Tab-separated table of C-alpha atoms and ligand atoms in Angstrom:
chain	number	residue	atom	x	y	z
A	13	MET	CA	48.954	37.789	40.357
A	14	GLN	CA	49.048	35.261	43.187
A	15	THR	CA	51.486	36.051	45.980
A	16	SER	CA	51.425	35.502	49.697
A	17	ILE	CA	52.715	38.923	50.704
A	18	CYS	CA	51.428	40.297	54.019
A	19	PHE	CA	51.908	43.826	55.260
A	20	PHE	CA	51.160	45.363	58.625
A	21	ASN	CA	48.529	47.997	57.989
A	22	THR	CA	48.604	50.884	60.463
A	23	LEU	CA	44.931	51.531	59.749
A	24	THR	CA	43.815	48.152	61.109
A	25	ARG	CA	46.899	47.446	63.250
A	26	LYS	CA	46.978	43.998	61.639
A	27	LYS	CA	49.033	42.063	59.135
A	28	GLU	CA	46.931	41.757	55.998
A	29	ALA	CA	47.317	39.844	52.751
A	30	PHE	CA	48.467	42.303	50.118
A	31	SER	CA	46.601	42.637	46.879
A	32	PRO	CA	46.645	45.811	44.813
A	33	LEU	CA	43.518	47.339	43.302
A	34	GLU	CA	44.759	46.616	39.813
A	35	PRO	CA	46.261	43.101	39.630
A	36	GLY	CA	50.001	43.253	39.074
A	37	ASN	CA	50.229	47.038	39.402
A	38	VAL	CA	51.027	48.761	42.663
A	39	LYS	CA	50.564	52.467	43.212
A	40	MET	CA	52.482	53.855	46.128
A	41	TYR	CA	52.991	57.295	47.621
A	42	THR	CA	55.745	58.039	50.085
A	43	CYS	CA	56.013	61.337	51.936
A	44	GLY	CA	59.275	62.823	50.783
A	45	PRO	CA	61.725	65.198	52.384
A	46	THR	CA	61.025	68.683	53.552
A	47	VAL	CA	63.823	70.393	51.684
A	48	TYR	CA	64.884	72.856	54.363
A	49	ASP	CA	68.188	71.212	55.298
A	50	TYR	CA	70.254	68.114	54.537
A	51	ALA	CA	68.216	65.015	55.348
A	52	HIS	CA	69.666	63.056	58.278
A	53	ILE	CA	70.086	59.294	58.408
A	54	GLY	CA	66.850	59.001	60.451
A	55	ASN	CA	65.036	60.420	57.420
A	56	PHE	CA	66.955	57.993	55.251
A	57	ARG	CA	65.773	55.126	57.395
A	58	ALA	CA	62.284	56.022	56.117
A	59	PHE	CA	63.408	56.348	52.494
A	60	LEU	CA	65.394	53.096	52.682
A	61	PHE	CA	62.458	51.190	54.150
A	62	GLU	CA	60.372	52.454	51.233
A	63	ASP	CA	63.131	51.463	48.813
A	64	LEU	CA	63.217	47.941	50.261
A	65	LEU	CA	59.425	47.705	50.060
A	66	LYS	CA	59.414	48.790	46.449
A	67	ARG	CA	62.302	46.514	45.483
A	68	TRP	CA	60.521	43.587	47.137
A	69	LEU	CA	57.336	44.226	45.181
A	70	LEU	CA	59.400	44.429	41.979
A	71	TYR	CA	61.186	41.177	42.879
A	72	ARG	CA	57.781	39.524	43.243
A	73	GLY	CA	56.892	40.681	39.753
A	74	PHE	CA	54.678	43.686	40.420
A	75	LYS	CA	54.916	46.856	38.419
A	76	VAL	CA	55.222	49.746	40.842
A	77	THR	CA	54.293	53.365	40.259
A	78	HIS	CA	56.052	55.300	42.975
A	79	VAL	CA	55.416	58.949	43.754
A	80	MET	CA	57.510	60.817	46.315
A	81	ASN	CA	56.761	64.464	46.920
A	82	LEU	CA	59.153	67.214	47.899
A	83	THR	CA	57.760	69.555	50.541
A	84	ASP	CA	59.169	72.818	49.263
A	85	VAL	CA	56.778	75.192	50.990
A	86	ASP	CA	55.744	74.860	54.629
A	87	ASP	CA	56.519	76.483	57.963
A	88	ARG	CA	60.064	75.076	58.099
A	89	THR	CA	61.154	75.942	54.554
A	90	ILE	CA	59.888	79.513	54.888
A	91	LYS	CA	61.692	79.989	58.182
A	92	GLY	CA	64.893	78.469	56.793
A	93	SER	CA	64.973	80.606	53.662
A	94	GLN	CA	64.406	83.750	55.714
A	95	LYS	CA	67.199	82.821	58.061
A	96	GLN	CA	69.572	82.423	55.114
A	97	GLN	CA	68.074	85.479	53.426
A	98	VAL	CA	67.608	83.752	50.091
A	99	PRO	CA	64.441	83.329	48.017
A	100	LEU	CA	62.429	80.208	48.920
A	101	LYS	CA	63.014	78.563	45.538
A	102	GLN	CA	66.766	79.028	45.623
A	103	PHE	CA	66.823	77.708	49.196
A	104	THR	CA	64.734	74.580	48.525
A	105	ASP	CA	66.446	73.855	45.170
A	106	PHE	CA	69.750	73.638	46.992
A	107	TYR	CA	68.506	71.028	49.482
A	108	ALA	CA	66.510	69.142	46.850
A	109	LYS	CA	69.718	68.741	44.852
A	110	ALA	CA	71.535	67.511	47.965
A	111	PHE	CA	68.723	65.029	48.591
A	112	PHE	CA	69.024	63.573	45.090
A	113	GLU	CA	72.784	63.246	45.527
A	114	ASP	CA	72.294	61.428	48.827
A	115	ILE	CA	69.733	58.962	47.506
A	116	LYS	CA	72.095	58.150	44.667
A	117	VAL	CA	75.024	57.293	46.931
A	118	LEU	CA	72.714	55.202	49.122
A	119	ASN	CA	71.633	53.292	46.004
A	120	ILE	CA	67.960	54.174	46.521
A	121	GLN	CA	65.994	53.580	43.333
A	122	SER	CA	64.387	56.699	41.919
A	123	ALA	CA	60.673	57.295	42.262
A	124	ASP	CA	58.734	57.671	39.010
A	125	ILE	CA	57.647	61.188	39.886
A	126	TYR	CA	58.926	63.721	42.422
A	127	PRO	CA	56.187	66.351	42.506
A	128	ARG	CA	57.003	69.603	44.243
A	129	ALA	CA	54.324	71.281	46.321
A	130	THR	CA	54.944	74.717	44.794
A	131	ALA	CA	54.157	73.325	41.333
A	132	HIS	CA	50.713	72.080	42.434
A	133	ILE	CA	49.015	75.085	44.004
A	134	PRO	CA	46.031	74.996	41.556
A	135	GLU	CA	45.332	71.350	42.469
A	136	MET	CA	45.390	72.244	46.173
A	137	VAL	CA	43.088	75.223	45.656
A	138	ALA	CA	40.619	73.031	43.745
A	139	LEU	CA	40.631	70.432	46.513
A	140	ILE	CA	40.038	73.054	49.196
A	141	LYS	CA	37.191	74.535	47.147
A	142	THR	CA	35.570	71.090	46.963
A	143	LEU	CA	35.892	70.718	50.734
A	144	MET	CA	34.296	74.129	51.255
A	145	ALA	CA	31.458	73.319	48.864
A	146	LYS	CA	30.795	70.079	50.719
A	147	GLY	CA	30.773	71.817	54.094
A	148	TYR	CA	33.990	70.330	55.468
A	149	ALA	CA	35.956	73.571	55.392
A	150	TYR	CA	35.325	77.125	56.445
A	151	GLN	CA	37.091	80.451	56.514
A	152	GLY	CA	38.200	81.674	59.938
A	153	GLU	CA	38.157	85.335	60.952
A	154	ASP	CA	41.915	85.382	60.297
A	155	GLY	CA	41.152	84.750	56.601
A	156	SER	CA	42.693	81.250	56.656
A	157	ILE	CA	40.645	78.217	55.664
A	158	TYR	CA	40.277	75.399	58.156
A	159	TYR	CA	39.115	71.828	58.023
A	160	ALA	CA	36.234	71.148	60.447
A	161	ILE	CA	37.242	67.810	61.915
A	162	SER	CA	33.877	67.386	63.652
A	163	LYS	CA	32.240	67.097	60.207
A	164	PHE	CA	34.227	63.982	59.369
A	165	PRO	CA	32.998	61.124	61.566
A	166	ASP	CA	36.016	58.952	60.745
A	167	TYR	CA	38.488	61.546	62.020
A	168	GLY	CA	41.010	59.723	64.192
A	169	LYS	CA	40.709	56.313	62.537
A	170	LEU	CA	44.391	56.082	61.661
A	171	SER	CA	45.903	57.506	64.839
A	172	LYS	CA	43.122	56.152	67.080
A	173	ILE	CA	42.334	59.449	68.751
A	174	LYS	CA	38.899	60.018	70.243
A	175	ILE	CA	37.370	63.027	68.555
A	176	ALA	CA	34.508	63.299	71.096
A	177	LYS	CA	36.983	64.669	73.637
A	178	LEU	CA	38.110	67.585	71.447
A	179	LYS	CA	37.239	71.231	71.919
A	180	PRO	CA	34.765	72.211	69.202
A	181	GLY	CA	35.867	75.068	66.961
A	182	ALA	CA	39.418	75.288	68.332
A	183	ARG	CA	41.988	75.791	65.604
A	184	VAL	CA	45.597	75.134	64.888
A	185	SER	CA	47.450	76.885	62.125
A	186	GLN	CA	50.951	75.422	62.365
A	187	ASP	CA	51.755	72.310	60.310
A	188	GLU	CA	52.956	70.126	63.165
A	189	TYR	CA	51.245	69.605	66.500
A	190	ALA	CA	50.647	66.872	69.068
A	191	LYS	CA	47.739	64.439	69.281
A	192	GLU	CA	46.511	66.193	72.410
A	193	GLU	CA	46.166	69.353	70.338
A	194	ALA	CA	43.954	67.828	67.649
A	195	GLN	CA	41.755	70.643	66.351
A	196	ASP	CA	40.497	72.149	63.123
A	197	PHE	CA	43.640	72.523	61.012
A	198	ALA	CA	44.651	75.000	58.306
A	199	LEU	CA	44.156	74.009	54.677
A	200	TRP	CA	45.034	77.445	53.363
A	201	LYS	CA	46.979	79.964	55.398
A	202	ALA	CA	46.147	83.606	54.740
A	203	TRP	CA	49.260	85.690	54.183
A	204	VAL	CA	50.840	87.241	57.258
A	205	PRO	CA	53.835	89.604	57.206
A	206	GLU	CA	56.100	86.822	58.580
A	207	ASP	CA	55.560	84.922	55.305
A	208	GLY	CA	57.421	87.698	53.432
A	209	ASP	CA	57.263	87.137	49.704
A	210	VAL	CA	55.967	83.580	49.959
A	211	TYR	CA	52.340	83.700	48.834
A	212	TRP	CA	50.031	82.906	45.947
A	213	GLU	CA	47.118	85.081	44.857
A	214	THR	CA	44.295	82.597	44.383
A	215	GLU	CA	40.512	82.319	44.596
A	216	LEU	CA	41.072	81.486	48.259
A	217	GLY	CA	42.835	84.805	48.768
A	218	LYS	CA	46.499	85.667	49.146
A	219	GLY	CA	48.269	82.927	51.051
A	220	ARG	CA	49.880	79.514	50.956
A	221	PRO	CA	48.818	75.900	51.435
A	222	GLY	CA	49.024	73.960	54.695
A	223	TRP	CA	51.373	70.982	54.624
A	224	HIS	CA	48.694	68.261	54.736
A	225	ILE	CA	46.687	69.409	51.722
A	226	GLU	CA	49.868	69.236	49.653
A	227	CYS	CA	50.141	65.461	49.968
A	228	SER	CA	46.402	64.852	49.406
A	229	ALA	CA	46.478	66.904	46.207
A	230	MET	CA	49.703	65.464	44.801
A	231	SER	CA	49.027	61.817	45.651
A	232	MET	CA	45.540	61.852	44.108
A	233	LYS	CA	46.716	63.731	41.050
A	234	TYR	CA	49.276	61.087	40.135
A	235	LEU	CA	47.809	57.904	41.637
A	236	GLY	CA	44.050	58.409	41.594
A	237	GLU	CA	41.466	58.930	44.328
A	238	THR	CA	42.124	55.493	45.831
A	239	PHE	CA	45.541	53.876	45.674
A	240	ASP	CA	47.369	50.974	47.280
A	241	ILE	CA	50.176	52.003	49.623
A	242	HIS	CA	51.027	55.172	51.512
A	243	CYS	CA	54.185	55.310	53.633
A	244	GLY	CA	56.049	57.544	56.025
A	245	GLY	CA	57.669	57.473	59.440
A	246	VAL	CA	55.482	56.875	62.507
A	247	ASP	CA	55.649	60.585	63.333
A	248	ASN	CA	53.611	61.167	60.163
A	249	ILE	CA	50.627	59.156	61.450
A	250	PHE	CA	49.391	62.171	63.353
A	251	PRO	CA	48.587	64.791	62.276
A	252	HIS	CA	49.856	64.488	58.704
A	253	HIS	CA	48.323	61.226	57.511
A	254	GLU	CA	45.215	61.537	59.672
A	255	ASN	CA	44.592	64.879	58.002
A	256	GLU	CA	45.327	63.542	54.540
A	257	ILE	CA	42.639	60.894	55.046
A	258	ALA	CA	40.152	63.491	56.310
A	259	GLN	CA	40.794	65.779	53.346
A	260	SER	CA	40.850	63.173	50.612
A	261	GLU	CA	37.962	60.994	51.776
A	262	ALA	CA	35.710	63.970	52.508
A	263	ALA	CA	36.416	65.402	49.051
A	264	THR	CA	35.937	62.197	47.039
A	265	GLY	CA	33.600	60.143	49.212
A	266	LYS	CA	35.932	57.207	48.552
A	267	ARG	CA	38.508	55.270	50.540
A	268	PHE	CA	41.828	57.068	50.100
A	269	VAL	CA	44.450	54.352	50.703
A	270	ASP	CA	44.307	50.593	51.247
A	271	TYR	CA	47.600	49.954	53.094
A	272	TRP	CA	49.202	52.482	55.413
A	273	MET	CA	52.777	51.511	56.250
A	274	HIS	CA	54.974	53.354	58.746
A	275	ASN	CA	58.566	52.869	59.776
A	276	GLU	CA	59.741	53.247	63.343
A	277	HIS	CA	62.351	55.768	64.297
A	278	LEU	CA	66.084	55.632	64.243
A	279	LEU	CA	67.265	56.617	67.709
A	280	VAL	CA	70.429	57.918	69.301
A	281	GLU	CA	70.903	56.789	72.891
A	282	GLY	CA	67.222	56.037	73.155
A	283	LYS	CA	65.985	59.324	71.693
A	284	LYS	CA	64.545	59.916	68.214
A	285	MET	CA	67.168	61.237	65.808
A	286	ALA	CA	65.885	64.686	64.915
A	287	LYS	CA	67.153	68.060	63.799
A	288	ARG	CA	65.617	69.769	66.779
A	289	PHE	CA	67.467	67.543	69.275
A	290	GLY	CA	70.784	68.113	67.508
A	291	ASN	CA	71.534	64.374	67.762
A	292	PHE	CA	71.719	63.678	64.056
A	293	PHE	CA	74.189	62.636	61.382
A	294	THR	CA	73.767	63.392	57.717
A	295	VAL	CA	75.018	60.998	55.053
A	296	ARG	CA	77.667	63.606	54.310
A	297	ASP	CA	78.874	63.588	57.933
A	298	LEU	CA	79.458	59.845	57.737
A	299	LEU	CA	81.085	59.951	54.301
A	300	ALA	CA	83.480	62.596	55.606
A	301	LYS	CA	84.457	60.137	58.341
A	302	GLY	CA	85.375	57.654	55.607
A	303	TYR	CA	82.369	55.319	55.758
A	304	ASP	CA	81.119	53.468	52.703
A	305	PRO	CA	77.562	54.708	51.954
A	306	ILE	CA	76.564	51.103	51.298
A	307	ALA	CA	77.451	50.251	54.892
A	308	ILE	CA	75.039	53.025	55.942
A	309	ARG	CA	72.447	51.528	53.618
A	310	TYR	CA	72.944	48.060	55.077
A	311	LEU	CA	72.785	49.334	58.655
A	312	LEU	CA	69.524	51.191	58.107
A	313	LEU	CA	67.928	48.308	56.189
A	314	SER	CA	68.927	45.405	58.346
A	315	THR	CA	66.621	46.085	61.298
A	316	HIS	CA	62.932	45.415	60.734
A	317	TYR	CA	61.224	48.638	59.720
A	318	ARG	CA	58.712	48.526	62.593
A	319	GLN	CA	61.387	48.209	65.237
A	320	GLN	CA	63.219	51.148	66.767
A	321	PHE	CA	66.973	50.959	66.962
A	322	ASN	CA	69.895	53.027	68.109
A	323	PHE	CA	72.468	54.336	65.680
A	324	THR	CA	76.007	53.523	66.852
A	325	PHE	CA	79.379	53.523	65.162
A	326	GLU	CA	79.894	49.895	66.264
A	327	GLY	CA	76.701	49.067	64.388
A	328	LEU	CA	78.030	50.862	61.336
A	329	GLU	CA	81.321	48.940	61.566
A	330	SER	CA	79.539	45.621	61.722
A	331	ALA	CA	77.334	46.646	58.771
A	332	LYS	CA	80.531	47.325	56.855
A	333	GLY	CA	81.778	43.854	57.782
A	334	ALA	CA	78.537	42.229	56.610
A	335	VAL	CA	78.704	43.974	53.240
A	336	GLU	CA	82.348	42.957	52.833
A	337	ARG	CA	81.470	39.327	53.620
A	338	LEU	CA	78.853	39.323	50.854
A	339	ARG	CA	81.174	40.990	48.361
A	340	ASN	CA	84.047	38.623	49.167
A	341	PHE	CA	81.722	35.689	48.716
A	342	VAL	CA	80.657	36.840	45.256
A	343	ARG	CA	84.272	37.521	44.358
A	344	ARG	CA	85.192	34.019	45.431
A	345	LEU	CA	82.417	32.542	43.284
A	346	HIS	CA	83.843	34.301	40.239
A	347	GLU	CA	87.165	32.620	40.842
A	348	VAL	CA	85.863	29.037	40.939
A	349	ASP	CA	87.553	27.098	38.214
A	350	GLY	CA	87.265	23.352	37.791
A	351	GLY	CA	85.945	22.327	41.229
A	352	LYS	CA	84.173	18.993	41.668
A	353	ASP	CA	80.405	18.900	41.438
A	354	SER	CA	78.630	19.111	44.826
A	355	GLU	CA	76.268	16.268	43.853
A	356	GLY	CA	73.156	18.329	44.306
A	357	LYS	CA	74.159	20.006	47.581
A	358	VAL	CA	74.440	23.455	46.002
A	359	ALA	CA	71.043	23.132	44.312
A	360	THR	CA	69.434	22.093	47.618
A	361	LEU	CA	70.990	25.033	49.479
A	362	THR	CA	70.003	27.444	46.724
A	363	ALA	CA	66.382	26.305	46.764
A	364	LYS	CA	66.331	26.529	50.559
A	365	LEU	CA	67.669	30.083	50.498
A	366	GLU	CA	65.159	31.219	47.892
A	367	ALA	CA	62.299	29.782	49.922
A	368	CYS	CA	63.509	31.181	53.266
A	369	PHE	CA	64.447	34.605	51.987
A	370	GLY	CA	61.226	34.908	49.994
A	371	GLY	CA	58.977	33.599	52.760
A	372	SER	CA	60.520	35.988	55.290
A	373	MET	CA	60.286	39.047	53.085
A	374	ASP	CA	56.712	38.192	52.143
A	375	MET	CA	55.888	38.289	55.847
A	376	ASP	CA	55.874	42.057	56.318
A	377	LEU	CA	59.476	42.419	55.090
A	378	ASP	CA	61.085	40.304	57.813
A	379	ILE	CA	64.559	41.320	56.790
A	380	GLY	CA	66.226	39.935	59.933
A	381	THR	CA	65.212	36.359	59.122
A	382	ALA	CA	65.898	36.895	55.422
A	383	LEU	CA	69.457	38.064	56.113
A	384	ALA	CA	70.075	35.271	58.616
A	385	SER	CA	69.150	32.729	55.931
A	386	LEU	CA	71.437	34.488	53.470
A	387	PHE	CA	74.439	34.374	55.803
A	388	ASP	CA	73.758	30.707	56.656
A	389	PHE	CA	73.829	30.026	52.941
A	390	VAL	CA	77.085	31.940	52.462
A	391	ARG	CA	78.687	29.942	55.267
A	392	GLU	CA	77.547	26.608	53.880
A	393	ILE	CA	78.654	27.356	50.319
A	394	ASN	CA	81.970	28.642	51.659
A	395	ASN	CA	82.427	25.280	53.393
A	396	LEU	CA	81.893	23.529	50.075
A	397	LEU	CA	84.276	25.929	48.356
A	398	ASP	CA	86.926	25.200	51.003
A	399	THR	CA	86.897	21.550	49.961
A	400	ASN	CA	86.739	22.348	46.252
A	401	MET	CA	83.235	20.877	46.002
A	402	VAL	CA	81.616	23.510	43.776
A	403	SER	CA	81.700	23.256	40.003
A	404	LYS	CA	82.033	26.280	37.740
A	405	GLN	CA	78.380	25.940	36.693
A	406	GLU	CA	77.210	25.690	40.298
A	407	ALA	CA	79.262	28.755	41.226
A	408	ALA	CA	77.639	30.634	38.343
A	409	ASP	CA	74.183	29.575	39.568
A	410	VAL	CA	74.934	30.761	43.096
A	411	GLY	CA	76.351	34.002	41.701
A	412	GLY	CA	73.150	34.503	39.709
A	413	LEU	CA	71.035	34.053	42.814
A	414	MET	CA	73.210	36.505	44.748
A	415	MET	CA	72.720	39.078	42.010
A	416	ARG	CA	68.940	38.523	42.032
A	417	LEU	CA	68.793	38.959	45.796
A	418	ASP	CA	70.968	42.021	45.457
A	419	GLU	CA	68.261	43.570	43.295
A	420	VAL	CA	66.398	43.677	46.621
A	421	LEU	CA	69.230	44.504	49.002
A	422	GLY	CA	71.279	46.782	46.766
A	423	VAL	CA	74.496	46.265	48.734
A	424	ILE	CA	76.777	44.043	46.668
A	425	GLY	CA	76.822	45.770	43.305
A	426	ARG	CA	79.507	44.950	40.799
A	427	VAL	CA	82.480	43.347	42.447
A	428	GLU	CA	85.976	43.640	41.109
A	429	VAL	CA	87.267	40.269	40.006
A	430	GLU	CA	90.907	39.381	40.409
A	431	GLU	CA	93.051	39.975	37.366
A	432	ALA	CA	96.705	39.142	36.985
A	433	LEU	CA	98.672	41.047	39.582
A	434	PRO	CA	101.077	43.670	38.305
A	435	ALA	CA	104.603	42.349	38.725
A	436	ASP	CA	105.649	44.769	41.508
A	437	ILE	CA	102.587	43.895	43.592
A	438	ASP	CA	102.993	40.208	42.900
A	439	SER	CA	106.562	40.254	44.155
A	440	LEU	CA	105.410	42.002	47.357
A	441	VAL	CA	102.738	39.333	47.892
A	442	GLN	CA	105.383	36.615	47.373
A	443	LYS	CA	107.740	38.378	49.775
A	444	ARG	CA	104.994	38.512	52.392
A	445	GLU	CA	104.235	34.820	51.912
A	446	ALA	CA	107.901	34.020	52.499
A	447	ALA	CA	107.933	36.212	55.634
A	448	ARG	CA	104.828	34.444	56.923
A	449	LYS	CA	106.336	31.025	56.326
A	450	ALA	CA	109.391	32.144	58.274
A	451	LYS	CA	106.999	33.374	61.035
A	452	ASN	CA	108.416	36.857	60.562
A	453	TRP	CA	105.070	38.486	61.412
A	454	GLU	CA	106.455	41.971	61.705
A	455	GLU	CA	107.697	41.996	58.120
A	456	ALA	CA	104.532	40.280	56.870
A	457	ASP	CA	102.392	42.954	58.494
A	458	ALA	CA	104.549	45.756	57.151
A	459	ILE	CA	104.139	44.424	53.605
A	460	ARG	CA	100.397	44.051	54.103
A	461	ALA	CA	100.259	47.717	55.190
A	462	GLN	CA	102.366	48.743	52.191
A	463	LEU	CA	99.987	46.910	49.851
A	464	LYS	CA	96.987	48.495	51.542
A	465	GLN	CA	98.451	51.891	50.789
A	466	MET	CA	98.578	50.817	47.160
A	467	GLY	CA	94.869	49.942	47.362
A	468	ILE	CA	95.374	46.167	47.537
A	469	VAL	CA	93.666	44.256	50.338
A	470	LEU	CA	94.921	40.782	51.274
A	471	GLU	CA	92.859	38.018	52.782
A	472	ASP	CA	94.418	34.895	54.257
A	473	THR	CA	92.130	31.942	53.552
A	474	SER	CA	92.483	28.207	53.968
A	475	GLN	CA	93.150	28.181	50.206
A	476	GLY	CA	96.076	30.551	50.518
A	477	VAL	CA	96.296	34.303	50.155
A	478	ARG	CA	93.654	36.140	48.098
A	479	TRP	CA	93.523	39.785	47.210
A	480	HIS	CA	91.179	42.467	45.912
A	481	LYS	CA	91.296	46.141	45.133
A	482	GLU	CA	89.911	48.336	47.858
A	483	LYS	CA	86.655	50.024	46.908
A	484	ALA	CA	87.067	53.752	46.382
B	523	LIG	P1	60.749	65.299	56.901
B	523	LIG	O1	61.822	65.709	55.932
B	523	LIG	O2	60.947	65.878	58.270
B	523	LIG	O3	59.372	65.556	56.358
B	523	LIG	O4	60.884	63.724	57.111
B	523	LIG	C1	61.020	62.808	56.072
B	523	LIG	C2	60.706	61.407	56.544
B	523	LIG	O5	61.617	60.981	57.567
B	523	LIG	C3	59.306	61.244	57.162
B	523	LIG	O6	58.711	60.059	56.652
B	523	LIG	C4	59.582	61.118	58.644
B	523	LIG	O7	58.572	60.392	59.304
B	523	LIG	C5	60.896	60.364	58.638
B	523	LIG	N1	61.715	60.496	59.868
B	523	LIG	C6	62.048	61.626	60.528
B	523	LIG	N2	62.856	61.362	61.588
B	523	LIG	C7	63.047	60.013	61.594
B	523	LIG	C8	63.809	59.105	62.442
B	523	LIG	N3	64.532	59.532	63.461
B	523	LIG	N4	63.755	57.790	62.135
B	523	LIG	C9	63.040	57.335	61.078
B	523	LIG	N5	62.314	58.124	60.253
B	523	LIG	C10	62.319	59.452	60.503
B	524	LIG	ZN1	53.160	63.868	53.109
């Protein structure tokens, strides 16, 4: 398949032409949620970037095999389940279910497989045994098994750390640590009393896997030893993805991943949105405040994935406005009946939009430019509609293009088309029109508010008043 897609590859820090190992088929792995709490919208920025990436590849005609893991055993899940005094499985099942509910309301397309770490312990044990046999792993005096980073000359190639400066033999057993603390890391953690009843009796002894080995084992099981795309937030570059490379490449002797893609963080007042800072919102928090989940989706998608940005409620309001503009436009297209032909203007604008939108998205998912071209298009077609210069066929063509682009954006969905107004509502609309003509604004506004309560939203356009049902 011939496309001109370019992606920024964290490994090379360059934009590279994208071509999958198997023509036409893309294999991608995205680090999924740690199911120890409700995911916050910072996490969903990562999952929405991955959704956009996948939808773009599908739009360009690729088949995509997408694997997203669930981290259901690690330091955080164990701590969380103990705090709530419930078994680990019951604890993580609860948050996994919440995660699936949230991705549904955000209109995130499902991955093909959602492997859970706890269901892949034998694969992890086998991988660790291979690493031990090849001399990359050793057992510490605490019984845990560590990866010897000094044995892997490429260690640091993703995060660009200089291994020569590290203390030889120093070890770290927790899953998360800073670049400055790069050391031999735990592949298998020998059981300690703080782990309670979370352990597996295996050939490596009684214990549990480290976080990093989980993703190496699950990605290679479902996608093969070398696959195309691996994603996550920038905080995953080190240590998680650096360690995944070290584990997988040492075990197989092959390149692990061709394109590493990382999204920047969602911030709040300049600081990363994170559980530990307490500056987060969950999707549920925002739904409880009455926001449309699709506005959240639009907000998180509409900034380029490699750019940081601050979450604000003003931003969310303007995202809501942008989604409404697109939906109103599609609604208006449905209503075109018997306009004049635009004499080729619509076809020219349509071709221009397809080229601009496509060219921008091909260039490392430049969503900002893609959306700007979309809104220019909406404005120009609206101008033609205002002068009745769009035929029914042209409106259908534009509507078709909007639906195709919405396969990528996922924000318009099915719009309600106007039907005949029930008589009581119709008489209220007429009454309001009469009040407006008489410049009795107070009465006109009161009727508008009354209609809103009935779920009917009015729009005053140059073509007269239009209405639609409010989305639930
Ligand atoms: P976790 O559940 O903590 O493993 O995180 C799931 C995903 O969310 C990972 O890819 C993280 O890199 C990403 N992530 C965490 N916080 C943020 C944030 N504030 N902005 C964007 N992505 C984030
Ligand atoms: Zn991972």
